[in-house]
Amino acid sequence: MSKTQSISTGEKTSRIQKLNRQRILKAALDIFARYGYRGSTIAQISESADMSKANILYYYKSKNDIYVAVLEETLTKWLTPLTELNPEGDPATEIWSYVQTKLALSKAQPEASKLFANEILQGAPMIHEYLETDLKQMVNEKCSIIQHWIDQGKLVNVSPLHLLFFIWASTQHYADFSTQTEILADNPDALFDDAERTLKTLLLNGLLPR
């Protein structure tokens, strides 16, 4: 086999491996979100992914490894928008952009939020260290940005930390309690449009000085 053929074959294998890993993680996310870590099995993930157990265990050695990989991917997707809060930007624009992104994620990937919520409800056994270190540091940094905006008179005097809690609660509610919100909504198709308009009115009217 020529060097070019070898590289081509290697690239193809890497693409297939990447696709298979994503296929496993997507199936695992749904299973873990529905049944929790203890209630989930590799057999369930295997069936959902339409892959053999042996094939799944080729990529991940155990259920724990799959769970950690799913959590890491979930945290990356859900926390990246917070890292993009720009201290040089307009506070209303930056905060509202963050809220919109969180709502969009709740709509597109409710299972990810449910998985994270289940992990927290169990006492965060797999990500406790991450919460105490990386997440706490990131939240402290973003709270400092919000406090700076407050000190400049660009936002009313609120607790930056509790503002973030409010945003998380009001956006992730639509993912974590999707069954309830869809049943109670008169028009489920307009649920997120209505949520966006309501949150924008409440947040910006409450945060911007008059």
Short mmCIF file of C-alpha atoms in Angstrom, two decimals:
data_model
loop_
_atom_site.label_atom_id
_atom_site.label_comp_id
_atom_site.label_asym_id
_atom_site.label_seq_id
_atom_site.Cartn_x
_atom_site.Cartn_y
_atom_site.Cartn_z
CA MET A 1 0.00 0.00 0.00
CA SER A 2 1.32 3.43 -0.91
CA LYS A 3 1.83 6.20 1.64
CA THR A 4 -1.06 8.15 0.08
CA GLN A 5 -3.37 5.14 0.34
CA SER A 6 -2.33 4.61 3.97
CA ILE A 7 -3.11 8.21 4.90
CA SER A 8 -6.43 8.04 3.08
CA THR A 9 -7.38 4.83 4.87
CA GLY A 10 -6.36 6.32 8.21
CA GLU A 11 -8.44 9.44 7.63
CA LYS A 12 -11.44 7.32 6.65
CA THR A 13 -11.04 5.17 9.77
CA SER A 14 -10.80 8.27 11.95
CA ARG A 15 -13.99 9.69 10.43
CA ILE A 16 -15.81 6.42 10.99
CA GLN A 17 -14.57 6.24 14.57
CA LYS A 18 -15.67 9.81 15.21
CA LEU A 19 -19.12 9.14 13.74
CA ASN A 20 -19.48 5.96 15.79
CA ARG A 21 -18.51 7.75 18.99
CA GLN A 22 -21.08 10.47 18.28
CA ARG A 23 -23.68 7.80 17.54
CA ILE A 24 -22.99 6.12 20.87
CA LEU A 25 -23.03 9.39 22.83
CA LYS A 26 -26.27 10.51 21.21
CA ALA A 27 -27.97 7.25 22.13
CA ALA A 28 -26.46 7.29 25.62
CA LEU A 29 -27.65 10.84 26.24
CA ASP A 30 -31.24 9.81 25.61
CA ILE A 31 -30.95 6.70 27.80
CA PHE A 32 -29.18 8.41 30.71
CA ALA A 33 -31.59 11.37 30.60
CA ARG A 34 -34.58 9.03 30.81
CA TYR A 35 -33.35 6.44 33.29
CA GLY A 36 -30.48 8.07 35.15
CA TYR A 37 -27.06 6.51 35.57
CA ARG A 38 -28.14 3.62 37.80
CA GLY A 39 -31.18 2.73 35.72
CA SER A 40 -29.31 2.67 32.41
CA THR A 41 -27.48 -0.26 30.88
CA ILE A 42 -25.07 -0.76 28.01
CA ALA A 43 -27.69 -3.08 26.50
CA GLN A 44 -30.16 -0.17 26.34
CA ILE A 45 -27.54 2.09 24.78
CA SER A 46 -26.64 -0.67 22.33
CA GLU A 47 -30.25 -1.05 21.24
CA SER A 48 -30.79 2.72 20.95
CA ALA A 49 -27.59 3.16 18.91
CA ASP A 50 -28.33 0.06 16.82
CA MET A 51 -24.81 -1.17 17.53
CA SER A 52 -23.57 -4.33 19.18
CA LYS A 53 -22.43 -4.23 22.82
CA ALA A 54 -19.01 -5.40 21.67
CA ASN A 55 -18.76 -2.50 19.24
CA ILE A 56 -19.74 -0.01 21.94
CA LEU A 57 -17.20 -1.47 24.37
CA TYR A 58 -14.54 -1.13 21.67
CA TYR A 59 -14.94 2.66 21.95
CA TYR A 60 -15.76 2.93 25.67
CA LYS A 61 -14.57 0.43 28.27
CA SER A 62 -17.55 0.78 30.61
CA LYS A 63 -20.90 2.43 31.25
CA ASN A 64 -19.08 4.87 33.52
CA ASP A 65 -16.77 5.94 30.68
CA ILE A 66 -19.76 6.53 28.41
CA TYR A 67 -21.55 8.54 31.11
CA VAL A 68 -18.52 10.74 31.77
CA ALA A 69 -18.05 11.33 28.03
CA VAL A 70 -21.71 12.35 27.65
CA LEU A 71 -21.48 14.69 30.64
CA GLU A 72 -18.30 16.30 29.30
CA GLU A 73 -19.89 16.92 25.92
CA THR A 74 -23.04 18.27 27.58
CA LEU A 75 -21.12 20.65 29.84
CA THR A 76 -19.12 21.95 26.90
CA LYS A 77 -22.25 22.74 24.89
CA TRP A 78 -24.19 24.27 27.78
CA LEU A 79 -21.40 26.32 29.32
CA THR A 80 -19.66 27.65 26.21
CA PRO A 81 -22.25 30.47 25.79
CA LEU A 82 -21.38 31.72 29.29
CA THR A 83 -17.69 31.94 28.41
CA GLU A 84 -18.61 34.21 25.49
CA LEU A 85 -20.04 36.96 27.72
CA ASN A 86 -18.03 39.96 26.49
CA PRO A 87 -17.03 42.51 29.18
CA GLU A 88 -16.58 45.16 26.48
CA GLY A 89 -20.04 44.61 25.00
CA ASP A 90 -23.35 46.26 25.77
CA PRO A 91 -24.73 44.59 28.93
CA ALA A 92 -28.30 44.24 27.65
CA THR A 93 -27.10 42.76 24.36
CA GLU A 94 -24.64 40.37 26.03
CA ILE A 95 -27.08 39.10 28.65
CA TRP A 96 -29.96 38.75 26.23
CA SER A 97 -27.79 36.90 23.72
CA TYR A 98 -26.86 34.47 26.48
CA VAL A 99 -30.51 33.93 27.41
CA GLN A 100 -31.48 33.34 23.77
CA THR A 101 -28.72 30.77 23.39
CA LYS A 102 -29.82 28.96 26.55
CA LEU A 103 -33.42 28.87 25.35
CA ALA A 104 -32.34 27.56 21.96
CA LEU A 105 -30.40 24.77 23.64
CA SER A 106 -33.40 23.88 25.80
CA LYS A 107 -35.50 23.59 22.66
CA ALA A 108 -32.97 21.68 20.58
CA GLN A 109 -31.41 19.44 23.24
CA PRO A 110 -33.71 19.01 26.26
CA GLU A 111 -32.13 15.62 27.06
CA ALA A 112 -28.79 17.31 27.75
CA SER A 113 -30.31 19.59 30.36
CA LYS A 114 -32.21 16.69 31.94
CA LEU A 115 -29.02 14.66 32.18
CA PHE A 116 -27.21 17.53 33.89
CA ALA A 117 -30.16 18.06 36.26
CA ASN A 118 -30.21 14.34 37.18
CA GLU A 119 -26.49 14.43 37.90
CA ILE A 120 -26.92 17.45 40.20
CA LEU A 121 -29.91 15.87 41.97
CA GLN A 122 -27.73 12.86 42.77
CA GLY A 123 -25.16 15.12 44.43
CA ALA A 124 -22.98 15.51 41.32
CA PRO A 125 -20.87 12.37 41.98
CA MET A 126 -19.16 12.51 38.58
CA ILE A 127 -18.65 16.27 38.24
CA HIS A 128 -18.37 17.49 41.83
CA GLU A 129 -14.71 18.42 41.39
CA TYR A 130 -15.51 20.26 38.17
CA LEU A 131 -18.23 22.28 39.94
CA GLU A 132 -15.80 23.25 42.72
CA THR A 133 -13.00 24.25 40.35
CA ASP A 134 -13.59 25.10 36.70
CA LEU A 135 -17.26 26.04 36.93
CA LYS A 136 -16.84 28.07 40.10
CA GLN A 137 -13.94 29.97 38.57
CA MET A 138 -15.90 30.68 35.39
CA VAL A 139 -18.98 31.83 37.32
CA ASN A 140 -16.85 34.10 39.53
CA GLU A 141 -15.30 35.67 36.42
CA LYS A 142 -18.69 36.32 34.80
CA CYS A 143 -20.13 37.64 38.04
CA SER A 144 -17.26 40.12 38.14
CA ILE A 145 -18.18 41.29 34.63
CA ILE A 146 -21.82 41.75 35.63
CA GLN A 147 -20.81 43.56 38.83
CA HIS A 148 -18.60 45.88 36.76
CA TRP A 149 -21.61 46.77 34.60
CA ILE A 150 -23.60 47.43 37.75
CA ASP A 151 -20.85 49.63 39.19
CA GLN A 152 -20.86 51.61 35.92
CA GLY A 153 -24.59 52.23 36.33
CA LYS A 154 -25.43 50.19 33.22
CA LEU A 155 -27.50 47.66 35.19
CA VAL A 156 -29.57 47.95 38.34
CA ASN A 157 -28.05 46.70 41.58
CA VAL A 158 -28.77 42.98 41.70
CA SER A 159 -26.75 39.97 42.82
CA PRO A 160 -24.80 38.76 39.76
CA LEU A 161 -24.80 35.19 41.04
CA HIS A 162 -28.54 35.12 41.59
CA LEU A 163 -29.07 36.72 38.19
CA LEU A 164 -27.25 33.74 36.65
CA PHE A 165 -29.33 31.36 38.79
CA PHE A 166 -32.48 33.11 37.52
CA ILE A 167 -31.37 32.77 33.90
CA TRP A 168 -30.50 29.10 34.34
CA ALA A 169 -33.78 28.35 36.09
CA SER A 170 -35.98 30.22 33.63
CA THR A 171 -34.35 28.79 30.50
CA GLN A 172 -33.60 25.21 31.54
CA HIS A 173 -37.10 24.84 32.98
CA TYR A 174 -38.37 24.42 29.42
CA ALA A 175 -36.05 21.42 28.96
CA ASP A 176 -36.19 19.81 32.40
CA PHE A 177 -39.99 20.09 32.64
CA SER A 178 -40.78 19.84 28.94
CA THR A 179 -43.69 17.44 29.48
CA GLN A 180 -45.38 19.85 31.88
CA THR A 181 -44.77 23.00 29.82
CA GLU A 182 -46.06 21.38 26.62
CA ILE A 183 -49.22 20.12 28.34
CA LEU A 184 -49.96 23.46 30.00
CA ALA A 185 -49.24 25.61 26.94
CA ASP A 186 -52.34 26.55 24.93
CA ASN A 187 -50.20 26.57 21.81
CA PRO A 188 -47.15 24.26 22.20
CA ASP A 189 -45.84 25.32 18.78
CA ALA A 190 -45.48 28.89 20.02
CA LEU A 191 -44.05 27.88 23.41
CA PHE A 192 -40.48 29.08 22.87
CA ASP A 193 -41.47 32.21 20.98
CA ASP A 194 -43.74 33.18 23.87
CA ALA A 195 -41.04 32.27 26.39
CA GLU A 196 -38.50 34.43 24.59
CA ARG A 197 -40.78 37.47 24.47
CA THR A 198 -41.72 37.09 28.13
CA LEU A 199 -38.19 36.62 29.39
CA LYS A 200 -36.91 39.54 27.35
CA THR A 201 -39.58 41.83 28.81
CA LEU A 202 -38.97 40.69 32.38
CA LEU A 203 -35.19 40.64 32.23
CA LEU A 204 -34.47 43.83 30.35
CA ASN A 205 -37.17 45.87 32.07
CA GLY A 206 -35.89 44.60 35.42
CA LEU A 207 -32.19 45.02 34.73
CA LEU A 208 -31.87 48.29 32.83
CA PRO A 209 -31.84 51.52 34.85
CA ARG A 210 -34.80 53.85 34.25
#
